[in-house]
XYZ file of C-alpha atoms in Angstrom:
547
model
C 64.426 -21.285 194.465
C 61.614 -18.880 193.545
C 61.656 -16.891 190.294
C 61.080 -13.130 189.441
C 59.484 -13.677 186.161
C 56.013 -14.338 187.509
C 55.281 -10.834 189.189
C 51.682 -9.622 188.675
C 51.392 -6.560 187.957
C 54.527 -6.407 186.099
C 56.997 -3.582 187.568
C 58.467 -0.852 185.899
C 61.952 -1.937 186.780
C 63.063 -5.766 187.550
C 66.448 -7.277 187.724
C 67.459 -10.399 188.791
C 70.863 -10.333 190.606
C 72.150 -13.749 191.114
C 75.762 -12.365 191.757
C 74.296 -11.090 195.271
C 72.722 -14.361 196.436
C 69.498 -14.742 198.098
C 67.882 -14.082 201.369
C 66.631 -16.882 203.659
C 63.872 -16.378 205.949
C 64.359 -18.266 208.984
C 64.061 -18.417 212.770
C 66.628 -15.772 213.226
C 64.871 -13.320 210.842
C 63.464 -9.825 212.305
C 61.456 -7.240 210.747
C 63.248 -3.672 211.394
C 60.377 -1.067 210.448
C 61.319 2.465 210.241
C 58.805 5.208 211.147
C 55.887 5.170 209.413
C 55.902 1.376 208.272
C 54.598 0.017 211.366
C 51.597 -1.065 209.852
C 52.819 -2.940 206.960
C 55.374 -4.401 209.427
C 52.373 -5.639 211.332
C 50.620 -7.219 208.038
C 53.754 -8.627 206.952
C 54.095 -10.305 210.350
C 50.852 -11.815 210.172
C 50.801 -12.724 206.586
C 54.163 -14.274 206.319
C 54.162 -15.613 209.872
C 50.914 -17.738 209.127
C 52.114 -19.213 205.827
C 55.819 -19.761 207.020
C 55.327 -20.591 210.973
C 58.079 -18.127 211.565
C 57.633 -15.519 214.443
C 59.400 -12.609 212.453
C 59.590 -10.294 215.540
C 60.453 -6.768 215.738
C 64.061 -5.886 216.019
C 67.322 -4.129 214.261
C 68.924 -7.349 213.704
C 72.415 -8.198 212.167
C 73.190 -8.524 208.547
C 71.798 -11.710 207.360
C 68.918 -11.863 209.204
C 66.606 -8.780 208.704
C 63.715 -7.592 206.746
C 64.044 -3.746 206.698
C 61.213 -1.307 205.900
C 61.840 2.229 205.294
C 59.878 5.158 203.839
C 62.424 7.391 202.036
C 61.019 10.824 201.967
C 63.934 12.171 199.631
C 62.206 9.950 196.951
C 58.725 10.845 197.494
C 58.980 13.053 194.367
C 60.616 10.408 192.177
C 58.472 7.556 193.289
C 55.146 9.145 194.458
C 53.338 8.073 197.625
C 52.454 4.532 196.130
C 56.069 3.932 194.408
C 58.353 1.753 196.025
C 62.024 0.095 195.768
C 62.781 -3.534 196.757
C 66.290 -4.726 197.181
C 67.089 -8.529 197.989
C 70.789 -9.626 198.839
C 72.341 -12.334 200.897
C 72.556 -9.843 203.580
C 68.960 -8.435 204.044
C 66.088 -7.590 202.293
C 64.998 -3.640 201.946
C 61.591 -2.222 200.977
C 61.508 1.492 200.775
C 58.666 3.574 199.847
C 57.632 7.099 198.797
C 55.058 6.881 201.538
C 53.136 4.346 203.566
C 51.084 2.970 200.527
C 54.662 2.353 198.676
C 56.090 0.383 201.371
C 52.883 -1.738 201.648
C 53.045 -2.371 197.835
C 56.592 -3.485 197.978
C 55.760 -6.011 200.980
C 53.280 -7.395 198.536
C 55.964 -7.702 195.884
C 57.916 -9.589 198.188
C 55.479 -12.199 199.188
C 54.923 -12.675 195.632
C 58.500 -13.628 195.326
C 58.119 -16.008 198.256
C 56.379 -18.189 196.016
C 52.337 -19.577 195.971
C 52.713 -21.159 199.633
C 53.309 -17.519 200.996
C 49.509 -16.706 200.166
C 48.275 -20.017 202.711
C 47.285 -19.307 206.129
C 49.227 -22.126 207.617
C 52.665 -23.853 206.791
C 52.068 -26.684 204.555
C 55.618 -27.843 204.719
C 57.154 -27.178 208.263
C 60.949 -26.679 208.210
C 61.020 -25.686 204.571
C 63.585 -22.978 203.644
C 62.265 -19.721 202.462
C 64.407 -18.215 199.935
C 64.065 -14.757 198.008
C 66.221 -14.715 195.098
C 68.766 -11.493 194.774
C 66.452 -9.033 193.088
C 66.151 -5.300 192.445
C 62.364 -3.774 191.885
C 61.504 -0.053 191.265
C 58.198 0.585 190.666
C 55.410 3.202 190.746
C 51.556 2.956 189.494
C 50.398 4.357 186.421
C 46.744 5.541 187.756
C 46.077 6.649 191.198
C 42.639 5.173 191.144
C 42.622 1.159 190.442
C 39.241 0.034 191.180
C 36.858 -3.036 191.747
C 33.212 -2.266 192.253
C 31.251 -5.169 194.000
C 27.554 -5.105 193.718
C 26.336 -6.884 197.026
C 22.919 -5.404 196.428
C 21.531 -8.065 193.894
C 23.274 -10.938 195.837
C 24.580 -10.033 199.351
C 28.069 -10.856 200.175
C 28.547 -11.467 204.073
C 31.191 -9.427 205.631
C 33.864 -12.263 205.475
C 33.572 -12.401 201.881
C 34.229 -8.724 201.509
C 36.988 -8.793 203.721
C 38.619 -11.666 201.518
C 37.975 -9.537 198.408
C 39.820 -6.828 200.041
C 42.493 -9.076 200.571
C 42.581 -10.153 196.906
C 42.631 -6.605 195.899
C 45.695 -5.705 197.942
C 47.419 -8.628 196.686
C 46.725 -6.971 193.171
C 47.623 -3.691 194.183
C 44.013 -2.499 193.568
C 43.191 0.533 195.995
C 39.764 1.713 195.468
C 36.857 -0.511 196.538
C 33.483 0.667 195.015
C 30.683 -0.867 197.822
C 27.527 -0.922 195.563
C 25.159 -1.041 198.758
C 21.786 -0.314 197.302
C 19.535 -1.129 194.369
C 15.886 -2.347 193.539
C 16.840 -5.781 194.868
C 18.167 -5.157 198.330
C 19.238 -2.322 200.671
C 22.649 -3.476 202.438
C 23.555 -1.004 204.908
C 22.011 -0.128 208.317
C 20.588 3.573 208.538
C 19.874 3.940 212.238
C 17.145 6.841 211.542
C 15.443 4.665 208.756
C 15.527 1.087 210.248
C 12.881 -0.009 207.741
C 15.195 0.184 205.092
C 16.923 -2.855 206.503
C 13.903 -4.529 208.208
C 12.086 -4.704 204.888
C 14.455 -3.482 202.102
C 17.326 -5.936 202.759
C 15.623 -9.121 201.799
C 13.369 -10.489 198.893
C 10.787 -13.175 199.086
C 12.473 -14.977 195.894
C 15.037 -14.442 193.087
C 15.251 -14.627 189.423
C 17.754 -17.454 188.612
C 19.487 -16.456 185.461
C 18.850 -13.627 182.991
C 15.421 -11.758 183.528
C 14.184 -13.916 180.289
C 14.858 -17.180 182.610
C 11.852 -18.981 183.631
C 13.477 -20.394 186.604
C 13.140 -18.990 190.099
C 14.893 -19.578 193.439
C 11.945 -19.411 195.755
C 13.609 -19.048 199.316
C 13.878 -15.572 200.618
C 17.049 -13.805 200.208
C 18.932 -11.083 201.961
C 21.558 -9.640 204.543
C 22.802 -6.286 205.268
C 26.140 -4.710 207.333
C 25.681 -3.281 210.533
C 27.240 0.118 210.871
C 29.779 -1.610 213.148
C 30.453 -4.167 210.140
C 30.988 -1.125 207.790
C 33.405 0.550 210.429
C 35.344 -2.839 210.594
C 35.291 -3.063 206.441
C 36.521 0.521 206.298
C 39.376 -0.083 208.652
C 40.360 -3.404 207.019
C 40.483 -1.735 203.950
C 42.653 1.133 205.281
C 45.358 -1.300 206.673
C 45.639 -2.346 203.096
C 45.779 1.288 201.877
C 42.406 0.806 199.918
C 39.738 3.297 200.093
C 35.884 2.595 200.160
C 33.735 4.454 197.885
C 30.112 3.633 199.153
C 27.230 3.910 196.484
C 23.724 4.730 197.476
C 21.508 4.797 194.176
C 19.311 7.606 193.308
C 17.127 8.375 191.938
C 16.601 5.240 189.963
C 17.487 1.580 191.109
C 15.491 2.682 194.266
C 12.485 -0.037 194.559
C 14.137 -1.383 197.828
C 14.073 2.024 199.690
C 10.577 2.668 198.280
C 9.246 -0.783 199.511
C 10.467 0.090 202.970
C 9.076 3.632 202.834
C 6.532 4.213 200.001
C 6.181 8.035 200.571
C 9.685 8.026 198.804
C 8.050 6.868 195.699
C 5.662 8.630 193.027
C 2.677 8.220 194.876
C 0.471 10.235 192.747
C 1.342 7.845 189.753
C 1.139 4.403 191.570
C 0.119 2.844 194.554
C 3.897 2.433 196.234
C 2.434 0.764 199.374
C 1.808 -2.444 197.410
C 5.466 -2.429 196.192
C 7.973 -4.927 197.473
C 11.723 -5.622 197.084
C 12.265 -6.277 193.510
C 12.976 -9.988 192.840
C 13.831 -9.798 189.192
C 16.592 -8.010 186.989
C 16.576 -5.109 184.656
C 15.732 -1.344 184.411
C 13.044 -0.739 187.048
C 10.346 1.919 186.408
C 9.744 2.712 190.049
C 11.829 6.154 190.984
C 12.257 8.593 193.701
C 9.832 11.316 193.585
C 11.719 14.756 193.519
C 10.000 16.296 196.542
C 11.565 17.879 199.543
C 10.690 14.860 201.729
C 12.902 12.775 199.703
C 15.721 14.970 199.625
C 15.444 15.272 203.561
C 15.274 11.516 203.847
C 18.458 10.954 201.843
C 20.248 13.719 203.263
C 19.807 11.699 206.615
C 21.106 8.691 204.870
C 24.265 10.424 203.547
C 24.806 11.933 207.003
C 25.200 8.717 208.863
C 27.399 7.247 205.457
C 29.858 10.186 206.171
C 30.224 9.228 209.648
C 31.004 5.780 208.410
C 33.055 6.283 205.287
C 35.941 8.843 205.153
C 36.341 8.527 201.492
C 36.947 11.514 199.290
C 34.053 10.404 196.723
C 30.525 8.991 197.518
C 28.977 7.539 194.845
C 25.260 8.436 194.046
C 24.439 6.320 191.162
C 22.377 8.411 188.940
C 21.913 5.563 186.212
C 18.855 4.082 184.251
C 16.511 6.312 185.847
C 13.331 5.882 183.652
C 11.399 9.303 183.365
C 7.719 8.035 182.559
C 6.587 8.397 186.101
C 7.873 11.913 186.358
C 6.111 12.735 182.960
C 2.750 11.389 184.706
C 3.318 13.007 188.089
C 1.560 16.300 188.882
C 4.163 16.605 191.634
C 7.255 16.319 189.559
C 5.828 18.369 186.705
C 5.102 21.077 189.412
C 8.636 20.946 190.436
C 9.939 21.328 186.594
C 7.880 24.476 186.486
C 8.759 25.608 189.757
C 12.500 25.339 188.950
C 12.152 26.793 185.497
C 13.514 23.389 183.986
C 13.306 22.287 180.340
C 12.214 18.671 180.938
C 12.590 15.184 183.037
C 16.311 14.997 182.153
C 17.135 18.399 183.749
C 15.087 17.379 186.979
C 17.343 14.175 187.125
C 20.473 16.715 186.723
C 18.956 19.134 189.887
C 18.325 15.995 191.582
C 22.109 14.857 191.232
C 22.935 18.485 191.658
C 21.332 18.922 195.045
C 23.629 16.106 196.450
C 26.572 17.547 194.837
C 26.369 20.608 196.571
C 25.370 19.005 199.990
C 28.301 16.620 199.558
C 30.589 19.532 198.719
C 29.530 21.584 201.550
C 30.872 18.509 203.929
C 34.289 18.664 202.164
C 33.212 15.658 199.841
C 32.948 14.752 196.173
C 29.974 13.210 194.311
C 30.785 10.809 191.619
C 28.058 8.951 189.653
C 27.426 6.878 186.540
C 27.766 8.796 183.061
C 23.776 9.272 183.059
C 24.524 12.229 185.111
C 25.902 14.257 182.163
C 22.266 14.092 180.920
C 20.724 17.801 181.655
C 24.017 19.230 182.382
C 26.596 17.728 184.749
C 26.651 18.863 188.004
C 29.428 21.143 188.957
C 32.458 19.377 190.761
C 30.910 16.046 189.902
C 32.991 13.288 188.686
C 32.033 10.520 186.366
C 32.122 6.498 186.125
C 32.218 6.065 182.285
C 30.303 2.910 181.747
C 28.143 3.253 178.582
C 31.637 2.844 176.752
C 33.939 5.876 176.364
C 31.883 8.533 175.163
C 30.694 9.783 178.591
C 34.245 9.745 179.981
C 35.635 11.836 176.965
C 32.778 14.478 177.347
C 33.313 14.690 180.927
C 37.285 15.044 180.617
C 36.672 17.726 177.663
C 34.412 19.677 180.294
C 36.952 19.410 182.964
C 35.670 16.848 185.000
C 37.416 13.835 186.628
C 36.550 10.592 185.096
C 36.838 6.794 185.930
C 37.135 4.525 182.977
C 34.916 1.353 183.480
C 33.227 0.734 179.839
C 30.681 -1.756 180.095
C 32.000 -3.485 176.578
C 35.488 -3.962 178.130
C 35.828 -4.289 181.943
C 32.325 -5.356 183.248
C 33.479 -8.839 184.675
C 29.803 -10.205 184.616
C 30.239 -10.713 180.743
C 30.944 -13.917 179.365
C 34.628 -15.197 179.199
C 34.394 -17.449 176.066
C 31.572 -18.084 173.364
C 31.342 -22.025 174.248
C 28.005 -23.224 175.657
C 29.569 -24.253 178.799
C 30.117 -20.906 180.141
C 27.702 -20.236 183.092
C 24.630 -18.000 182.518
C 26.239 -16.290 179.399
C 25.891 -12.296 179.905
C 26.905 -10.010 177.113
C 30.016 -9.664 174.955
C 32.765 -12.238 175.255
C 35.455 -10.700 177.230
C 38.418 -12.962 177.490
C 41.561 -12.914 179.377
C 43.405 -10.934 176.574
C 40.671 -8.677 175.912
C 40.841 -7.217 179.411
C 44.567 -7.200 179.329
C 44.666 -5.017 176.042
C 42.005 -2.555 177.493
C 43.108 1.015 177.213
C 41.594 3.560 179.975
C 42.758 6.746 178.215
C 41.018 7.566 175.038
C 43.168 8.355 172.143
C 40.862 11.265 171.482
C 41.768 13.147 174.636
C 44.489 15.667 174.582
C 47.294 15.275 177.257
C 45.542 18.084 179.531
C 42.081 16.455 179.101
C 43.791 13.016 179.702
C 44.810 14.262 183.232
C 41.047 13.996 184.261
C 41.190 10.225 183.885
C 41.851 9.302 187.477
C 42.250 5.466 186.646
C 40.255 2.458 185.507
C 37.728 0.074 187.581
C 36.517 -3.245 186.628
C 32.767 -3.976 187.716
C 31.212 -7.070 189.097
C 27.380 -6.747 188.708
C 26.098 -9.949 190.548
C 22.633 -10.566 189.154
C 23.612 -14.179 187.911
C 26.398 -14.628 190.595
C 24.423 -16.380 193.317
C 27.458 -17.040 195.599
C 31.034 -16.030 196.312
C 32.066 -18.939 194.076
C 30.219 -17.649 191.060
C 31.923 -14.118 191.973
C 35.302 -15.589 191.968
C 34.708 -17.308 188.510
C 33.417 -14.227 186.801
C 36.452 -12.168 188.649
C 39.437 -14.357 187.925
C 41.700 -14.388 186.419
C 40.661 -11.469 184.529
C 40.932 -9.132 187.388
C 44.784 -10.133 187.529
C 44.946 -8.766 184.027
C 43.210 -5.620 184.732
C 45.122 -4.893 187.778
C 48.217 -4.954 185.394
C 46.536 -2.568 183.038
C 45.911 -0.201 185.874
C 49.100 -0.419 187.731
C 51.704 -0.892 185.066
C 52.860 1.408 182.378
C 52.052 -0.834 179.443
C 52.409 0.109 175.666
C 49.118 0.657 173.422
C 46.713 -2.103 173.688
C 47.327 -4.069 170.525
C 51.193 -4.125 171.292
C 51.172 -5.347 174.701
C 53.098 -8.681 175.259
C 49.947 -10.907 176.042
C 52.277 -14.133 175.851
C 54.569 -12.903 178.433
C 51.453 -12.128 180.757
C 50.133 -15.527 180.184
C 53.600 -16.892 181.087
C 53.449 -14.946 184.330
C 49.993 -16.202 184.946
C 51.330 -19.765 185.112
C 52.928 -18.736 188.558
C 50.052 -16.661 189.741
C 47.528 -19.182 189.270
C 49.554 -21.123 192.091
C 48.921 -17.950 194.072
C 45.214 -17.900 193.302
C 44.984 -21.562 194.211
C 46.823 -20.990 197.497
C 44.318 -18.195 198.459
C 41.178 -20.376 197.388
C 40.101 -18.420 194.804
C 37.736 -20.343 192.173
C 39.184 -18.777 189.120
C 37.959 -19.957 185.318
C 40.676 -22.520 184.499
C 42.369 -21.487 181.026
C 40.977 -24.732 179.483
C 37.296 -23.535 180.435
C 34.927 -24.046 183.241
C 35.171 -27.237 185.760
C 32.146 -29.214 185.734
C 30.815 -27.574 189.195
C 31.215 -24.055 187.522
C 28.634 -24.563 184.712
C 25.331 -23.746 184.947
C 23.487 -25.852 181.936
C 20.185 -24.698 181.105
C 20.061 -21.482 182.951
C 19.238 -18.589 180.287
C 21.542 -15.743 180.165
C 21.802 -12.865 177.607
C 24.785 -13.397 175.170
C 25.531 -10.575 172.618
C 27.432 -11.874 169.268
C 30.076 -10.049 167.562
C 32.862 -7.864 168.919
C 31.979 -5.031 171.303
C 31.496 -1.431 170.009
C 34.717 0.602 170.996
C 32.652 3.601 172.067
C-alpha cells in the first residue's frame, strides 16, 4: 500500500482516511471525465495506462471501478482556477478542480499516490495491484508564476529533452517555462525572414569547457536550433500540461550570434563586425546591438514571427548585461542620444527596451526583462525578472510593476550544491537543497499592496557548464523539487520551515525521480560519473548576500 506522506509539493490540506478503505485500479476501472476535463483524462489515460498496463477507457462505470474527473464551477472562487480537491475511497476516486488546470494538478497528485512505478513508461510488474489509499486532499497554489528558465543558447537541448523537462515541470506543478532561446553563443529558433540567424548563428566552431578561466576547449562544433514546427509542438505539449511558454530573445546585449549572422546589426562605426563569429566562451560580451532604425525593424520582424508561435501573455527581451562602451564610442549611438534628448547610454538602453514595450503592448502582449531594464527608467507596463538579488524586484514592485523573483544568490541552479572538491565545475555560492527550500520569494520590506506585484518565483538553469542533459539533471535535481514546494505551498517563513519533514518526503520522491530517469545529485554527493575532476569553475566562498 502506498503512503500519502511523500507528496511534493506539500498540499494545504491532507488527510489519510483508512476507515474508507483504498481504491484499486484494475481492468474494470474507467475514467469518467466531466465537461472541460477531457484533456486531463487523456493525459491520465496515457501516463497511468503506460505505467500500469491498464486501458482505463472512458465510461460512467459503477461504484468501485471509476476515476471521476470533474470541474466544480461553484468552487472556483474558493479554490481558484488551479486549486483542486481529491477524494479517494473504496468506491471511486474523485478529482475536482476550480478549472481545467486544477483538475490536471489533482491528476499529478493521484499519480504520486500510486507510487514511483506510476512514473515509468511501461509496466515493470505486470499483474500487480495498484492501490490508492483512502485520502482527502484540498490544495491551491501560493503563486500564479511558478517558473523554470532553461538556457538552450549556451548548450543546445534537442527537442525531446525540452519535452522531457516539460513533463518534469508538470510532475512538480510548475507552470511557466521561460525558454532562453538566444545569446552570444547561439541562436536557437528559426526565423524565416532572417534565415542566417540559424544558418550562421545556431552553431559555434568550438566551446570553452568549464569556466572562462579554464584552459580546456571542446574543439568540435556545437549547435542546433528548433524549427518553427518544433516550437509549435513544444508550445502545444506545454499547453496540454497547463504550462505557459515565455520565449526570450536577448537584446540589446548578449547578441553576438545575431551580429555574426547579420553584421549590420552591430556597431559598425566602432568595430569591424563582419569578422565576428558566434562566441565560443563565457562572460559578458562587449558586442551589442546598434541603436539604429534598421536594428529596430529587424527585431520587429523577429518578434512578429515569435508572436505567431507563442501565445503567452509575456515576451522576455533580456535587457541584462549590456556594456555601454561601444555606444560611448559610436558616433551613431551618440547622435541618437542627442536626437532623443537622452542624458546618457543608460537612458539609451531604456529607450531601446521602451520601444519594444510599446510595440508588444500594441499587440496585446507584455514585455518582461531582467532587472537591468530598471536602469535609465523602467519601461511603462514592463515586468521585471529580479535576478541581481532582491533589490530590483523591491524597486519595481514599489513603482507598481509586476515582478518575478529569481535572485541569483538563491535560485540559480547552476550554482554549486556543496563545498566539496567533488562538485562538478563549481560555480558561484553553495546552494544546498535546504538553502533552496528556505528561499522566500516575497521580500519582507514590501507592504501587502506592493507584495501583490510579486507574480511568483522562478528557478534558473544557465548552461555554460552543463554540456549535456545529464549535467542539467544534476544541477536541477533534487533542488527543483524544493523550489517547486516553495512556489506552490503556503509555507512558514524560511527559517521556520520543517526541512526535516521535506527530507522525509524526498525519500519517496527520489524513487519517482529514479523511475523518471532523472540523473539527480544523490544526498551523499555526486556519483563518480557526475564529477568533472580538473575542470575549473568559479566558486565563491561564504554565504551569499541577501540583497
